[in-house]
PDB file of C-alpha atoms in Angstrom:
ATOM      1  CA  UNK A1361      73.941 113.670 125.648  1.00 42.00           C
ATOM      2  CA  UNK A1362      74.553 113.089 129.353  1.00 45.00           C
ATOM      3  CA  UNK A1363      76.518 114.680 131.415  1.00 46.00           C
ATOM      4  CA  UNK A1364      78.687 111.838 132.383  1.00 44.00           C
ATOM      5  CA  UNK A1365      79.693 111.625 128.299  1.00 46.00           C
ATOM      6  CA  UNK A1366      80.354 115.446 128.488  1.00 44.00           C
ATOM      7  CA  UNK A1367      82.430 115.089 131.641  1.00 44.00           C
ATOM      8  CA  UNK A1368      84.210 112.146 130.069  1.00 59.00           C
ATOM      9  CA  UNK A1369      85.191 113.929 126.966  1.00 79.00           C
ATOM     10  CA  UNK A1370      86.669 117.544 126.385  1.00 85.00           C
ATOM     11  CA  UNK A1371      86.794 120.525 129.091  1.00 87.00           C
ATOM     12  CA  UNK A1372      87.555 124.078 128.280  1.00 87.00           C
ATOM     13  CA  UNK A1373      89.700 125.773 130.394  1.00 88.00           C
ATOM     14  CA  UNK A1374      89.755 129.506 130.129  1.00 90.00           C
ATOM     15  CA  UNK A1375      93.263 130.943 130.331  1.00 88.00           C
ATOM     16  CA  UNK A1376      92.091 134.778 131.162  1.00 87.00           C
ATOM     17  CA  UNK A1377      90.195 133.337 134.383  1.00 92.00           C
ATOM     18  CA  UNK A1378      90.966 129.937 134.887  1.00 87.00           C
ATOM     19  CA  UNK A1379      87.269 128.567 134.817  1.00 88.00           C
ATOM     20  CA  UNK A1380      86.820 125.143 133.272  1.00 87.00           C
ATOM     21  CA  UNK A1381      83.554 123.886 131.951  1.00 86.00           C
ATOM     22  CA  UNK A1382      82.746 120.134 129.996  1.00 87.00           C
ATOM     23  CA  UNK A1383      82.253 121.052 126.580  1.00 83.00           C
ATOM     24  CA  UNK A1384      81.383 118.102 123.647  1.00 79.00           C
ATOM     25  CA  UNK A1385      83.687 117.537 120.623  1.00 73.00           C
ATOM     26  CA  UNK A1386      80.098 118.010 118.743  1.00 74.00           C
ATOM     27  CA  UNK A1387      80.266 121.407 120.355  1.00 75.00           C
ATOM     28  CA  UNK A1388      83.532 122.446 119.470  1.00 72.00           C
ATOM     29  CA  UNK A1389      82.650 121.967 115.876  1.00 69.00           C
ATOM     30  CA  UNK A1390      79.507 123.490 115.570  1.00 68.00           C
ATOM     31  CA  UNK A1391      81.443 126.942 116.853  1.00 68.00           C
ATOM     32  CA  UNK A1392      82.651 128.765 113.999  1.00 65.00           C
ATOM     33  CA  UNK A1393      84.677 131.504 115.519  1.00 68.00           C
ATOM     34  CA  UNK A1394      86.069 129.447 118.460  1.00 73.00           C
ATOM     35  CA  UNK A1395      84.513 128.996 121.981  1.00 80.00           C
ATOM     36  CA  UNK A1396      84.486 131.922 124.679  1.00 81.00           C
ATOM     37  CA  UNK A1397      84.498 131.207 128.210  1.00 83.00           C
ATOM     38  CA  UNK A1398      80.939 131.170 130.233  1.00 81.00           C
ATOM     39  CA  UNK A1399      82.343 132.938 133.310  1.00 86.00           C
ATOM     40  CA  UNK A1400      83.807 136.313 131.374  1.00 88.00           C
ATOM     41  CA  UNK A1401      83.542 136.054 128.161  1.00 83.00           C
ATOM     42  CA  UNK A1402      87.373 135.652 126.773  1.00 85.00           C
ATOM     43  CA  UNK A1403      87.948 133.596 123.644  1.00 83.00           C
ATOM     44  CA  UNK A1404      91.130 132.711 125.228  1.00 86.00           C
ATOM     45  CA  UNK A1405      90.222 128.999 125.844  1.00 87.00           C
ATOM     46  CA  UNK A1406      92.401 125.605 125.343  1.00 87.00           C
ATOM     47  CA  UNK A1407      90.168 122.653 125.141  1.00 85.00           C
ATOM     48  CA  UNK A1408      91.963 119.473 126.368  1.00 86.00           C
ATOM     49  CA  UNK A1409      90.596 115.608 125.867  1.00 85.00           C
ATOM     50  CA  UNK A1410      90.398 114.212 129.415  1.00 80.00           C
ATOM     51  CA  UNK A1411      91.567 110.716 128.259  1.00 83.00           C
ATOM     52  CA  UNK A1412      94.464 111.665 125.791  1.00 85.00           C
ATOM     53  CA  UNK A1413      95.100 114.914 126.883  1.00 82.00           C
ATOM     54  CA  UNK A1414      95.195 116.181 123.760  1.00 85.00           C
ATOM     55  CA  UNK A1415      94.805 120.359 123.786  1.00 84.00           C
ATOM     56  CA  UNK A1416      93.752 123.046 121.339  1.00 81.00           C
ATOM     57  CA  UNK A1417      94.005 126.579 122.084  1.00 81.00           C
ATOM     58  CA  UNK A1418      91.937 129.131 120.746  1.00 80.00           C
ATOM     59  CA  UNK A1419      92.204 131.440 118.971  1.00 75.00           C
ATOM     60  CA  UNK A1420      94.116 129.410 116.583  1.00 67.00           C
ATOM     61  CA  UNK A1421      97.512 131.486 116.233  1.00 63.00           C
ATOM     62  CA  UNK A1422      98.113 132.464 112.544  1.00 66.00           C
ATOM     63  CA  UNK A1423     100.820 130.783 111.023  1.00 68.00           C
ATOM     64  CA  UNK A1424     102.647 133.752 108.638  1.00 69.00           C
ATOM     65  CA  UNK A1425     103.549 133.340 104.985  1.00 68.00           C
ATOM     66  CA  UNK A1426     106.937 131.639 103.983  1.00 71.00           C
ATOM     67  CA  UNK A1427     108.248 132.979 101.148  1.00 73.00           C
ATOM     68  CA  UNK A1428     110.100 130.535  98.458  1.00 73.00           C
ATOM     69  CA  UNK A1429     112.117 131.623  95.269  1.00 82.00           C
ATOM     70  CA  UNK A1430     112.008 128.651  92.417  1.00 86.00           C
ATOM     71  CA  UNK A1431     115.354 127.488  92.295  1.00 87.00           C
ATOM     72  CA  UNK A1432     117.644 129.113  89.637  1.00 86.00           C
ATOM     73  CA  UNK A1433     119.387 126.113  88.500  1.00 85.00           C
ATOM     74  CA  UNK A1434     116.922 123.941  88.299  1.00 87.00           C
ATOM     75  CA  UNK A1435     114.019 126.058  87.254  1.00 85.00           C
ATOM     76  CA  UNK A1436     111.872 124.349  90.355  1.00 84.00           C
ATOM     77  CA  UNK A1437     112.182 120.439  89.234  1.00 86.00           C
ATOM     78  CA  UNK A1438     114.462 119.521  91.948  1.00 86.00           C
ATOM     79  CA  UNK A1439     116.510 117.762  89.360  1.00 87.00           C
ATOM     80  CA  UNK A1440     119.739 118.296  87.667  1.00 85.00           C
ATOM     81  CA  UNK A1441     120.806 117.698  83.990  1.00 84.00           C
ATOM     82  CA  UNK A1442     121.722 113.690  84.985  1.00 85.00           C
ATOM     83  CA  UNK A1443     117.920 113.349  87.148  1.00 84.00           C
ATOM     84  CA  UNK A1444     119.905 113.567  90.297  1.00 87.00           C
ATOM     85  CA  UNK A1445     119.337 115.991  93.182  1.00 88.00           C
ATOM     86  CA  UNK A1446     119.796 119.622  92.693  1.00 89.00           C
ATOM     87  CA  UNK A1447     123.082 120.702  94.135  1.00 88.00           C
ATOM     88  CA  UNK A1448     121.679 124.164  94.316  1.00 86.00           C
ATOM     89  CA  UNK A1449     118.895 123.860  96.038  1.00 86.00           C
ATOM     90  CA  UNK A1450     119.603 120.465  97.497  1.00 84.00           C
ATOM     91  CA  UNK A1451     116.528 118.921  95.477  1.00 85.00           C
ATOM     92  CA  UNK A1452     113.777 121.131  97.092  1.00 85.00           C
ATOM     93  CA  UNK A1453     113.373 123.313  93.875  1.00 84.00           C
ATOM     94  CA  UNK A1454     112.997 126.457  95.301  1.00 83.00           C
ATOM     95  CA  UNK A1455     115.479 128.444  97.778  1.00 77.00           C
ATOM     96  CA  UNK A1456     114.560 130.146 100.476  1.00 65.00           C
TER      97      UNK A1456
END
């Protein structure tokens, strides 16, 4: 690959030390536990699309678990008796 492709595609911009580098979506793929920056090291990156400016940061944050009950009335269907919406849990079948 070229380095006018590289240049035209993603960048990585390290947010510990603000050095930014052209990086190739092939790259970013290959890397299973996220891209570090050249300069020092920290996997604190965001890689941004120069066209779209589209952005991922890394580390991916971790989204926490959302807990759901199954809906008492309904028993989790969503329905009531008559196949209309749950008036408990609003047709979700589960309350939170």
């Amino acid at each position: 690959m070229t380095a006018e492709k590289v240049a035209e595609g993603w960048r990585l911009r390290c947010r510990s030390c603000s050095t930014t580098a052209p990086v190739s979506w092939t790259v970013l793929l290959g890397m299973r536990t996220g891209p570090r920056c050249s300069a020092c090291g920290a996997d604190e990156v965001t890689a941004q699309d120069a066209v779209t400016g589209q952005a991922i940061a890394f580390p991916r944050p971790l989204v926490p678990p959302v807990e759901w009950w199954q809906c008492c009335n309904c028993g989790g269907t969503g329905l009531d008796a008559y196949g209309g919406a749950c008036p408990h849990c609003e047709g979700l079948g589960h309350c939170s």
